[in-house]
Tab-separated table of C-alpha atoms (C1' of nucleotides) in Angstrom:
chain	number	residue	atom	x	y	z
A	1	UNK	CA	156.459	-69.211	53.653
A	2	UNK	CA	159.282	-70.922	54.826
A	3	UNK	CA	162.774	-70.864	52.879
A	4	UNK	CA	161.665	-73.073	49.747
A	5	UNK	CA	160.791	-76.188	52.382
A	6	UNK	CA	159.263	-78.794	50.165
A	7	UNK	CA	159.442	-76.227	46.582
A	8	UNK	CA	160.070	-77.848	43.392
A	9	UNK	CA	162.559	-74.817	42.311
A	10	UNK	CA	164.593	-73.813	45.431
A	11	UNK	CA	166.128	-70.288	45.155
A	12	UNK	CA	168.744	-70.083	42.293
A	13	UNK	CA	171.591	-68.447	44.407
A	14	UNK	CA	171.240	-71.716	46.915
A	15	UNK	CA	171.463	-73.645	43.849
A	16	UNK	CA	174.318	-72.057	42.430
A	17	UNK	CA	176.382	-72.588	45.638
A	18	UNK	CA	175.631	-76.007	45.739
A	19	UNK	CA	176.619	-76.953	42.387
A	20	UNK	CA	179.702	-74.930	42.487
A	21	UNK	CA	180.718	-76.299	46.216
A	22	UNK	CA	180.177	-79.684	44.155
A	23	UNK	CA	182.737	-79.076	41.433
A	24	UNK	CA	185.430	-77.240	43.792
A	25	UNK	CA	185.180	-79.784	46.461
A	26	UNK	CA	185.143	-82.764	44.091
A	27	UNK	CA	188.376	-81.026	42.072
A	28	UNK	CA	190.000	-79.966	45.893
A	29	UNK	CA	188.358	-82.098	48.708
A	30	UNK	CA	186.775	-80.480	51.836
A	31	UNK	CA	189.643	-78.748	53.172
A	32	UNK	CA	191.010	-77.577	49.645
A	33	UNK	CA	188.358	-75.315	49.003
A	34	UNK	CA	187.464	-72.028	50.872
A	35	UNK	CA	184.085	-70.690	51.064
A	36	UNK	CA	185.228	-67.491	49.152
A	37	UNK	CA	186.405	-69.909	46.474
A	38	UNK	CA	182.781	-71.104	46.212
A	39	UNK	CA	181.120	-67.838	46.746
A	40	UNK	CA	183.121	-65.724	44.643
A	41	UNK	CA	182.989	-68.121	41.718
A	42	UNK	CA	179.045	-68.682	42.347
A	43	UNK	CA	179.042	-64.622	42.425
A	44	UNK	CA	177.210	-64.025	45.470
A	45	UNK	CA	178.424	-63.002	49.325
A	46	UNK	CA	179.935	-65.522	51.628
A	47	UNK	CA	177.352	-64.902	53.911
A	48	UNK	CA	174.407	-66.705	52.409
A	49	UNK	CA	176.203	-69.714	53.028
A	50	UNK	CA	175.710	-69.384	56.543
A	51	UNK	CA	172.144	-68.567	55.875
A	52	UNK	CA	171.401	-71.311	53.488
A	53	UNK	CA	173.558	-73.890	55.384
A	54	UNK	CA	174.827	-72.808	58.864
A	55	UNK	CA	178.331	-73.739	57.769
A	56	UNK	CA	180.666	-75.081	55.296
A	57	UNK	CA	180.385	-78.220	56.863
A	58	UNK	CA	176.541	-77.821	56.413
A	59	UNK	CA	176.639	-77.012	52.614
A	60	UNK	CA	179.056	-80.091	51.931
A	61	UNK	CA	176.539	-82.529	53.748
A	62	UNK	CA	173.358	-80.965	51.712
A	63	UNK	CA	175.423	-81.502	48.784
A	64	UNK	CA	176.050	-85.033	49.447
A	65	UNK	CA	172.777	-86.099	50.457
A	66	UNK	CA	171.109	-84.385	47.547
A	67	UNK	CA	172.196	-86.915	44.904
A	68	UNK	CA	172.446	-89.740	47.326
A	69	UNK	CA	168.823	-89.753	47.289
A	70	UNK	CA	167.952	-89.417	43.657
A	71	UNK	CA	170.956	-92.444	43.257
A	72	UNK	CA	169.313	-94.453	45.947
A	73	UNK	CA	166.217	-94.328	44.478
A	74	UNK	CA	167.382	-95.330	40.997
A	75	UNK	CA	169.296	-98.298	42.379
A	76	UNK	CA	166.624	-99.199	44.492
A	77	UNK	CA	164.145	-99.567	41.249
A	78	UNK	CA	166.869	-101.306	39.268
A	79	UNK	CA	167.590	-103.860	42.048
A	80	UNK	CA	163.342	-104.301	42.117
A	81	UNK	CA	163.398	-104.920	38.458
A	82	UNK	CA	165.850	-107.574	38.111
A	83	UNK	CA	164.335	-109.558	41.174
A	84	UNK	CA	160.987	-109.146	39.736
A	85	UNK	CA	162.270	-111.080	36.674
A	86	UNK	CA	163.700	-113.923	38.830
A	87	UNK	CA	164.339	-114.175	42.431
A	88	UNK	CA	167.059	-115.154	43.083
A	89	UNK	CA	168.655	-113.251	40.582
A	90	UNK	CA	172.125	-113.907	38.665
A	91	UNK	CA	174.928	-112.091	40.659
A	92	UNK	CA	175.793	-110.416	37.225
A	93	UNK	CA	172.298	-108.729	37.114
A	94	UNK	CA	172.710	-107.775	40.462
A	95	UNK	CA	175.720	-106.107	40.261
A	96	UNK	CA	174.512	-104.155	37.363
A	97	UNK	CA	171.371	-103.170	39.092
A	98	UNK	CA	174.370	-101.525	41.615
A	99	UNK	CA	176.420	-100.038	38.919
A	100	UNK	CA	174.210	-99.283	35.962
A	101	UNK	CA	172.352	-96.448	37.340
A	102	UNK	CA	176.147	-94.518	37.997
A	103	UNK	CA	177.016	-95.219	34.451
A	104	UNK	CA	173.806	-94.141	33.090
A	105	UNK	CA	174.289	-90.692	34.973
A	106	UNK	CA	178.055	-90.343	34.616
A	107	UNK	CA	177.905	-90.420	30.933
A	108	UNK	CA	175.011	-87.942	30.858
A	109	UNK	CA	175.212	-84.490	29.661
A	110	UNK	CA	175.187	-83.031	33.061
A	111	UNK	CA	178.835	-83.042	34.129
A	112	UNK	CA	177.834	-82.052	37.599
A	113	UNK	CA	177.022	-85.835	38.482
A	114	UNK	CA	180.363	-86.486	37.509
A	115	UNK	CA	181.738	-84.144	39.920
A	116	UNK	CA	179.622	-85.669	42.472
A	117	UNK	CA	180.624	-89.262	41.796
A	118	UNK	CA	184.423	-87.848	41.960
A	119	UNK	CA	183.730	-86.396	45.522
A	120	UNK	CA	182.673	-89.724	46.393
A	121	UNK	CA	185.578	-91.220	45.424
A	122	UNK	CA	187.496	-89.050	48.101
A	123	UNK	CA	185.000	-89.541	50.769
A	124	UNK	CA	184.800	-93.573	50.188
A	125	UNK	CA	188.420	-93.389	50.900
A	126	UNK	CA	188.768	-90.776	54.012
A	127	UNK	CA	189.595	-92.398	56.822
A	128	UNK	CA	189.010	-89.772	59.497
A	129	UNK	CA	184.905	-89.375	58.528
A	130	UNK	CA	184.427	-91.581	55.096
A	131	UNK	CA	183.333	-94.405	56.842
A	132	UNK	CA	180.466	-92.888	58.557
A	133	UNK	CA	179.685	-90.624	55.958
A	134	UNK	CA	179.372	-93.482	53.271
A	135	UNK	CA	177.495	-95.698	55.519
A	136	UNK	CA	174.731	-92.916	56.467
A	137	UNK	CA	173.913	-91.963	53.019
A	138	UNK	CA	174.441	-95.320	51.261
A	139	UNK	CA	174.244	-98.193	53.506
A	140	UNK	CA	170.365	-98.577	53.857
A	141	UNK	CA	170.476	-98.970	50.066
A	142	UNK	CA	173.577	-101.425	50.250
A	143	UNK	CA	172.113	-103.776	52.616
A	144	UNK	CA	169.326	-104.616	49.487
A	145	UNK	CA	171.903	-105.487	47.434
A	146	UNK	CA	173.771	-107.429	50.125
A	147	UNK	CA	170.410	-109.621	50.646
A	148	UNK	CA	169.966	-110.185	47.020
A	149	UNK	CA	173.505	-111.300	46.697
A	150	UNK	CA	173.137	-113.733	49.493
A	151	UNK	CA	169.950	-115.489	47.829
A	152	UNK	CA	171.744	-115.514	44.837
A	153	UNK	CA	175.010	-117.089	46.216
A	154	UNK	CA	173.578	-119.769	48.231
A	155	UNK	CA	175.725	-121.299	51.401
A	156	UNK	CA	178.002	-118.196	51.279
A	157	UNK	CA	179.645	-117.228	54.226
A	158	UNK	CA	178.489	-114.034	55.536
A	159	UNK	CA	182.209	-112.264	56.305
A	160	UNK	CA	182.525	-113.433	52.173
A	161	UNK	CA	180.050	-111.401	50.804
A	162	UNK	CA	180.932	-108.420	52.747
A	163	UNK	CA	184.439	-108.488	51.893
A	164	UNK	CA	183.414	-108.887	48.420
A	165	UNK	CA	181.040	-106.031	48.214
A	166	UNK	CA	184.188	-103.859	49.663
A	167	UNK	CA	186.459	-104.636	46.664
A	168	UNK	CA	183.314	-103.870	44.463
A	169	UNK	CA	183.278	-100.259	46.282
A	170	UNK	CA	186.861	-99.586	45.978
A	171	UNK	CA	187.069	-100.808	42.333
A	172	UNK	CA	184.245	-98.563	41.575
A	173	UNK	CA	185.056	-95.517	43.259
A	174	UNK	CA	188.619	-95.323	41.881
A	175	UNK	CA	186.851	-95.527	38.636
A	176	UNK	CA	184.764	-92.219	39.742
A	177	UNK	CA	187.813	-90.753	40.574
A	178	UNK	CA	189.148	-90.211	36.994
A	179	UNK	CA	192.523	-89.654	37.961
A	180	UNK	CA	193.704	-90.377	34.443
A	181	UNK	CA	196.610	-92.559	35.995
A	182	UNK	CA	195.582	-95.502	33.547
A	183	UNK	CA	195.941	-93.098	30.717
A	184	UNK	CA	199.401	-92.678	31.401
A	185	UNK	CA	200.224	-95.959	32.648
A	186	UNK	CA	198.937	-97.506	29.498
A	187	UNK	CA	200.390	-95.500	27.027
A	188	UNK	CA	197.255	-94.161	25.816
A	189	UNK	CA	195.376	-97.709	25.544
A	190	UNK	CA	192.789	-96.848	28.105
A	191	UNK	CA	191.322	-93.419	28.948
A	192	UNK	CA	190.316	-92.603	32.469
A	193	UNK	CA	187.143	-91.285	31.380
A	194	UNK	CA	186.027	-94.086	29.428
A	195	UNK	CA	183.354	-94.953	31.951
A	196	UNK	CA	181.459	-97.213	29.202
A	197	UNK	CA	184.527	-99.253	28.459
A	198	UNK	CA	185.014	-99.828	32.137
A	199	UNK	CA	181.466	-100.667	32.936
A	200	UNK	CA	181.561	-103.331	30.671
A	201	UNK	CA	184.312	-104.922	32.373
A	202	UNK	CA	183.503	-103.915	35.756
A	203	UNK	CA	180.435	-106.055	35.990
A	204	UNK	CA	181.824	-109.733	34.872
A	205	UNK	CA	184.962	-108.921	36.871
A	206	UNK	CA	183.377	-108.359	40.315
A	207	UNK	CA	180.994	-111.420	39.377
A	208	UNK	CA	183.669	-113.475	38.571
A	209	UNK	CA	185.359	-112.491	41.902
A	210	UNK	CA	182.016	-112.988	44.138
A	211	UNK	CA	181.275	-116.372	42.631
A	212	UNK	CA	184.858	-117.668	43.021
A	213	UNK	CA	184.984	-116.359	46.860
A	214	UNK	CA	181.646	-117.060	48.205
A	215	UNK	CA	180.722	-120.432	46.168
A	216	UNK	CA	184.038	-122.289	46.711
A	217	UNK	CA	183.008	-123.740	49.854
A	218	UNK	CA	185.604	-126.410	50.510
A	219	UNK	CA	188.156	-123.897	52.112
B	1	UNK	CA	229.680	-82.577	55.702
B	2	UNK	CA	226.512	-81.875	53.302
B	3	UNK	CA	223.575	-82.458	55.497
B	4	UNK	CA	223.035	-86.311	56.293
B	5	UNK	CA	223.591	-87.105	52.695
B	6	UNK	CA	223.857	-90.480	51.805
B	7	UNK	CA	223.815	-91.106	56.004
B	8	UNK	CA	222.223	-93.931	57.576
B	9	UNK	CA	221.100	-91.928	60.214
B	10	UNK	CA	219.283	-88.745	59.399
B	11	UNK	CA	218.787	-85.923	61.898
B	12	UNK	CA	216.420	-87.269	64.653
B	13	UNK	CA	214.459	-84.062	64.356
B	14	UNK	CA	214.237	-84.650	60.583
B	15	UNK	CA	212.734	-87.865	61.290
B	16	UNK	CA	210.216	-86.873	63.544
B	17	UNK	CA	209.052	-84.264	60.963
B	18	UNK	CA	208.393	-86.883	58.853
B	19	UNK	CA	206.746	-89.579	61.213
B	20	UNK	CA	204.598	-87.329	62.432
B	21	UNK	CA	203.624	-85.648	59.245
B	22	UNK	CA	202.999	-89.050	57.713
B	23	UNK	CA	200.436	-89.882	60.359
B	24	UNK	CA	198.749	-86.694	60.198
B	25	UNK	CA	198.596	-86.595	56.561
B	26	UNK	CA	197.013	-89.747	56.632
B	27	UNK	CA	194.385	-89.125	58.903
B	28	UNK	CA	193.711	-85.507	57.717
B	29	UNK	CA	194.654	-85.286	54.123
B	30	UNK	CA	197.264	-82.665	52.688
B	31	UNK	CA	195.082	-80.130	53.363
B	32	UNK	CA	193.577	-80.693	56.577
B	33	UNK	CA	196.946	-80.555	58.386
B	34	UNK	CA	198.811	-77.611	59.045
B	35	UNK	CA	202.717	-77.414	59.323
B	36	UNK	CA	202.120	-76.178	62.833
B	37	UNK	CA	200.152	-79.286	63.598
B	38	UNK	CA	203.070	-81.147	62.520
B	39	UNK	CA	206.016	-79.141	64.313
B	40	UNK	CA	203.667	-78.404	67.503
B	41	UNK	CA	203.543	-82.487	67.806
B	42	UNK	CA	206.750	-83.280	66.527
B	43	UNK	CA	207.985	-80.591	69.711
B	44	UNK	CA	210.024	-78.759	66.806
B	45	UNK	CA	209.800	-75.376	65.309
B	46	UNK	CA	208.162	-74.450	62.309
B	47	UNK	CA	211.134	-72.897	60.469
B	48	UNK	CA	212.752	-76.489	60.448
B	49	UNK	CA	210.234	-77.418	58.052
B	50	UNK	CA	211.546	-75.000	55.438
B	51	UNK	CA	215.189	-75.972	56.297
B	52	UNK	CA	214.779	-79.763	55.686
B	53	UNK	CA	212.019	-79.860	53.061
B	54	UNK	CA	211.831	-76.291	51.738
B	55	UNK	CA	207.887	-76.670	52.007
B	56	UNK	CA	205.204	-78.307	52.919
B	57	UNK	CA	204.650	-79.657	49.406
B	58	UNK	CA	208.384	-80.581	49.600
B	59	UNK	CA	207.655	-82.178	52.842
B	60	UNK	CA	204.805	-84.255	52.053
B	61	UNK	CA	206.779	-85.809	48.831
B	62	UNK	CA	209.661	-86.561	50.784
B	63	UNK	CA	207.615	-88.575	52.966
B	64	UNK	CA	205.681	-90.276	49.995
B	65	UNK	CA	208.861	-91.377	48.013
B	66	UNK	CA	210.627	-92.447	51.541
B	67	UNK	CA	208.465	-95.790	51.767
B	68	UNK	CA	207.439	-95.888	48.190
B	69	UNK	CA	211.156	-96.823	47.332
B	70	UNK	CA	211.381	-99.460	50.086
B	71	UNK	CA	207.908	-100.890	49.090
B	72	UNK	CA	208.822	-101.217	45.290
B	73	UNK	CA	211.912	-102.562	46.140
B	74	UNK	CA	210.189	-105.550	48.165
B	75	UNK	CA	207.561	-106.022	45.246
B	76	UNK	CA	209.875	-106.122	42.849
B	77	UNK	CA	211.806	-109.088	44.807
B	78	UNK	CA	208.759	-111.093	45.269
B	79	UNK	CA	207.810	-110.750	41.395
B	80	UNK	CA	210.991	-112.108	40.769
B	81	UNK	CA	211.092	-115.109	43.129
B	82	UNK	CA	207.784	-116.020	41.451
B	83	UNK	CA	208.542	-115.802	37.805
B	84	UNK	CA	212.069	-117.706	38.898
B	85	UNK	CA	209.826	-121.026	39.741
B	86	UNK	CA	207.581	-120.453	36.701
B	87	UNK	CA	207.362	-118.229	33.798
B	88	UNK	CA	204.878	-117.409	32.721
B	89	UNK	CA	203.419	-118.011	36.481
B	90	UNK	CA	200.060	-118.272	37.585
B	91	UNK	CA	197.989	-115.324	37.639
B	92	UNK	CA	197.025	-115.732	41.161
B	93	UNK	CA	200.895	-116.049	42.595
B	94	UNK	CA	201.485	-112.569	40.476
B	95	UNK	CA	198.636	-111.029	41.912
B	96	UNK	CA	200.152	-112.273	45.656
B	97	UNK	CA	203.628	-110.767	44.963
B	98	UNK	CA	202.016	-107.484	44.234
B	99	UNK	CA	199.870	-107.248	47.400
B	100	UNK	CA	201.964	-109.857	49.800
B	101	UNK	CA	204.695	-107.057	50.575
B	102	UNK	CA	201.966	-104.716	51.477
B	103	UNK	CA	200.289	-107.263	53.779
B	104	UNK	CA	203.622	-108.125	55.813
B	105	UNK	CA	204.134	-104.131	56.194
B	106	UNK	CA	200.812	-103.729	56.971
B	107	UNK	CA	200.609	-106.500	60.023
B	108	UNK	CA	203.844	-105.486	61.308
B	109	UNK	CA	204.657	-104.321	64.553
B	110	UNK	CA	205.363	-100.733	62.797
B	111	UNK	CA	202.321	-98.614	63.223
B	112	UNK	CA	203.606	-96.054	60.727
B	113	UNK	CA	203.370	-98.108	57.577
B	114	UNK	CA	199.656	-98.187	58.161
B	115	UNK	CA	199.403	-94.541	58.142
B	116	UNK	CA	201.341	-94.904	54.814
B	117	UNK	CA	199.287	-96.735	53.181
B	118	UNK	CA	195.978	-95.104	54.506
B	119	UNK	CA	197.723	-91.805	52.369
B	120	UNK	CA	198.195	-93.802	49.391
B	121	UNK	CA	194.504	-94.779	49.977
B	122	UNK	CA	193.925	-91.060	49.756
B	123	UNK	CA	196.335	-89.978	47.121
B	124	UNK	CA	195.431	-92.830	44.799
B	125	UNK	CA	191.822	-91.369	44.642
B	126	UNK	CA	192.552	-87.487	44.510
B	127	UNK	CA	191.364	-86.661	40.975
B	128	UNK	CA	193.778	-83.430	41.090
B	129	UNK	CA	196.845	-84.710	41.403
B	130	UNK	CA	196.511	-88.218	42.819
B	131	UNK	CA	197.433	-89.921	39.477
B	132	UNK	CA	199.927	-87.953	38.270
B	133	UNK	CA	201.714	-88.803	41.842
B	134	UNK	CA	200.742	-92.582	42.049
B	135	UNK	CA	202.300	-92.796	38.163
B	136	UNK	CA	205.543	-91.142	39.382
B	137	UNK	CA	206.056	-93.565	42.335
B	138	UNK	CA	204.699	-96.915	41.218
B	139	UNK	CA	203.993	-97.111	37.766
B	140	UNK	CA	207.521	-98.210	37.032
B	141	UNK	CA	207.380	-101.340	39.369
B	142	UNK	CA	203.234	-101.660	38.145
B	143	UNK	CA	204.768	-102.196	34.225
B	144	UNK	CA	206.860	-105.075	35.595
B	145	UNK	CA	203.716	-106.691	36.787
B	146	UNK	CA	201.602	-105.577	33.693
B	147	UNK	CA	204.171	-107.347	31.726
B	148	UNK	CA	204.209	-110.774	34.049
B	149	UNK	CA	200.258	-110.676	33.669
B	150	UNK	CA	200.669	-110.427	29.951
B	151	UNK	CA	202.739	-113.405	29.743
B	152	UNK	CA	200.216	-115.232	32.044
B	153	UNK	CA	197.505	-114.643	30.157
B	154	UNK	CA	198.398	-115.205	26.334
B	155	UNK	CA	196.203	-113.567	24.208
B	156	UNK	CA	194.437	-111.017	26.428
B	157	UNK	CA	193.305	-107.691	25.282
B	158	UNK	CA	195.792	-104.948	26.130
B	159	UNK	CA	193.127	-102.924	27.526
B	160	UNK	CA	191.534	-105.461	29.439
B	161	UNK	CA	194.592	-105.872	30.945
B	162	UNK	CA	195.209	-102.420	32.320
B	163	UNK	CA	191.462	-101.876	33.240
B	164	UNK	CA	191.655	-105.004	35.711
B	165	UNK	CA	195.022	-103.798	37.091
B	166	UNK	CA	192.636	-100.456	37.880
B	167	UNK	CA	190.134	-102.433	39.593
B	168	UNK	CA	192.872	-104.252	41.697
B	169	UNK	CA	194.390	-100.764	42.402
B	170	UNK	CA	190.743	-99.593	43.540
B	171	UNK	CA	190.075	-102.552	45.916
B	172	UNK	CA	193.668	-102.763	47.186
B	173	UNK	CA	193.775	-98.902	48.369
B	174	UNK	CA	190.150	-98.871	49.565
B	175	UNK	CA	191.279	-101.704	51.960
B	176	UNK	CA	194.426	-99.414	53.541
B	177	UNK	CA	191.986	-96.450	54.085
B	178	UNK	CA	190.957	-98.623	56.640
B	179	UNK	CA	187.590	-96.618	57.109
B	180	UNK	CA	185.488	-98.721	59.351
B	181	UNK	CA	182.445	-98.595	56.994
B	182	UNK	CA	182.659	-102.272	56.613
B	183	UNK	CA	182.054	-102.611	60.455
B	184	UNK	CA	178.990	-100.887	60.563
B	185	UNK	CA	177.577	-102.197	57.415
B	186	UNK	CA	178.588	-106.026	58.263
B	187	UNK	CA	177.140	-105.424	61.762
B	188	UNK	CA	180.321	-106.743	63.306
B	189	UNK	CA	181.047	-109.523	60.804
B	190	UNK	CA	184.170	-107.517	59.303
B	191	UNK	CA	186.496	-105.425	60.708
B	192	UNK	CA	188.275	-103.019	58.435
B	193	UNK	CA	191.762	-104.046	59.935
B	194	UNK	CA	191.833	-107.159	59.785
B	195	UNK	CA	193.924	-107.032	56.953
B	196	UNK	CA	194.718	-110.986	56.586
B	197	UNK	CA	191.035	-111.730	56.192
B	198	UNK	CA	191.267	-109.516	53.385
B	199	UNK	CA	194.299	-110.078	51.609
B	200	UNK	CA	193.048	-113.964	51.617
B	201	UNK	CA	190.044	-112.951	50.118
B	202	UNK	CA	191.633	-110.031	47.578
B	203	UNK	CA	194.240	-112.203	46.012
B	204	UNK	CA	191.232	-114.917	44.798
B	205	UNK	CA	188.802	-112.303	44.351
B	206	UNK	CA	191.191	-110.417	41.674
B	207	UNK	CA	192.661	-113.571	39.984
B	208	UNK	CA	188.977	-114.807	39.265
B	209	UNK	CA	188.272	-111.341	37.767
B	210	UNK	CA	191.580	-111.059	35.590
B	211	UNK	CA	190.980	-114.294	34.298
B	212	UNK	CA	187.182	-113.991	33.227
B	213	UNK	CA	187.881	-110.661	31.666
B	214	UNK	CA	191.211	-111.430	30.119
B	215	UNK	CA	190.610	-115.217	28.996
B	216	UNK	CA	187.326	-115.229	27.480
B	217	UNK	CA	187.959	-114.188	24.120
B	218	UNK	CA	184.866	-114.520	22.052
B	219	UNK	CA	183.246	-111.561	23.145
C	1	DG	C1'	167.276	-62.714	51.180
C	2	DT	C1'	171.010	-60.159	50.706
C	3	DC	C1'	175.173	-57.706	51.609
C	4	DT	C1'	178.928	-54.790	54.249
C	5	DA	C1'	181.989	-54.828	57.406
C	6	DT	C1'	184.890	-56.775	60.328
C	7	DA	C1'	185.982	-60.054	64.603
C	8	DG	C1'	189.117	-63.222	65.753
C	9	DC	C1'	192.578	-66.300	64.019
C	10	DT	C1'	195.275	-69.576	61.394
C	11	DT	C1'	198.248	-70.481	57.506
C	12	DG	C1'	202.642	-71.074	54.928
C	13	DA	C1'	206.948	-68.932	54.238
C	14	DT	C1'	211.055	-66.262	55.477
C	15	DA	C1'	214.722	-63.193	57.149
C	16	DG	C1'	218.142	-62.897	60.405
C	17	DA	C1'	220.218	-63.798	65.421
C	18	DC	C1'	222.570	-67.465	67.570
D	1	DG	C1'	221.007	-76.466	62.814
D	2	DT	C1'	217.817	-74.318	65.568
D	3	DC	C1'	215.251	-70.714	67.043
D	4	DT	C1'	212.553	-65.982	67.257
D	5	DA	C1'	209.774	-63.049	65.506
D	6	DT	C1'	207.243	-61.413	62.113
D	7	DC	C1'	204.481	-60.961	57.394
D	8	DA	C1'	201.292	-60.971	54.235
D	9	DA	C1'	197.440	-63.234	53.289
D	10	DG	C1'	193.764	-65.873	54.287
D	11	DC	C1'	190.156	-68.483	56.577
D	12	DT	C1'	185.308	-69.023	58.777
D	13	DA	C1'	181.749	-67.318	61.091
D	14	DT	C1'	178.622	-63.280	61.996
D	15	DA	C1'	176.487	-58.944	63.870
D	16	DG	C1'	173.537	-55.852	61.765
D	17	DA	C1'	172.011	-52.583	58.071
D	18	DC	C1'	169.131	-52.899	54.528
DNA sequence: GTCTATAGCTTGATAGAC
DNA sequence: GTCTATCAAGCTATAGAC
């Protein structure tokens, strides 16, 4: 049998490597983590990385793609539900379909999703290969949301829609990064990891922004 | 004479090291750049880093602080002007005072400011030490803006103001990161480095968000 | 599949000459 | 101030045994 092709239960060592790598990359970035950091913590040999993923980069790509597929499916489903309800849908409902699946995962019991989103925050803001990487894994799905927003905002300028999405993306990924800066800045009023409090505000914040930019067509 | 203490013209090699390091760190991150990458490009010896900055970390800190001081002074001045005009000032004017000095620098002829802001984007989203670092260099100034916003939004919930600032920060720094993702996503309609187009939309986008979150007090 | 062993290179730091 | 020279440690990748 080929190495767990299509298998439901991949080799436990392979899985261990991915999961440890995910956490360490999220904490310290691609270049801040060595294969030895990963494999020693996983209790396996370095050579297994070559065997399963061919290289450090291969491991990184595999781990990025793994959850992207899951997340994209959930977001596509959420959008579909919203549009079934009414099309064009309210802007706020579309934004919510984009962010709610993330919130659900991030507050779940599984801490590895949190690590994954923290990693995405760094990728999204990486000037060297971040744009290309985010595009590869997420743009097909994002296009579905852009289409829905275009319908929800008739007469909107194309560039306006894309820039507003850009602002949403920045606000959203800084949230994942969970840097605890806000804890210090606010003197304890806010907590970086209080994702429910953030989500509750992010959706109306961004929706108001979209409507202000894309609906005032007398500029 | 002590090494250029208080001098207006620091040693040209020291300056070269800082400027090259700034660009390389911005492109590849702290761990993606070696001292040899920096010093070989600067045409100086590695040992000079130890002499001038004591360590790689020392170099990084020095370069971060250098422009933070300049930027903070310009932002403080911009805010002062706005508040002189009217206090409380319109939210949009306050946001503009926060972002306009950045825009002015980023579109200037000096490309090293652009590198600096790209670096800030990565620092701001770094989960390990990003929060602490951003707080150290920027929170004293940010507090002045929070105060102005609080006056401009009477009755606003404290947490709401901080979270809205957080969204602003995320949207703003992703913009600096200049990842060119939007170029591909928009099929060429938008350009990642068209900072004037972005700024023109960012200010009203964020202002609308602030007003929506902080002024609807019947939630 | 998993490991041992190691090649071949790069890293940050620094002691000491000039 | 600047450089030479070097250290000890780390790195990724991989050939080959089991």
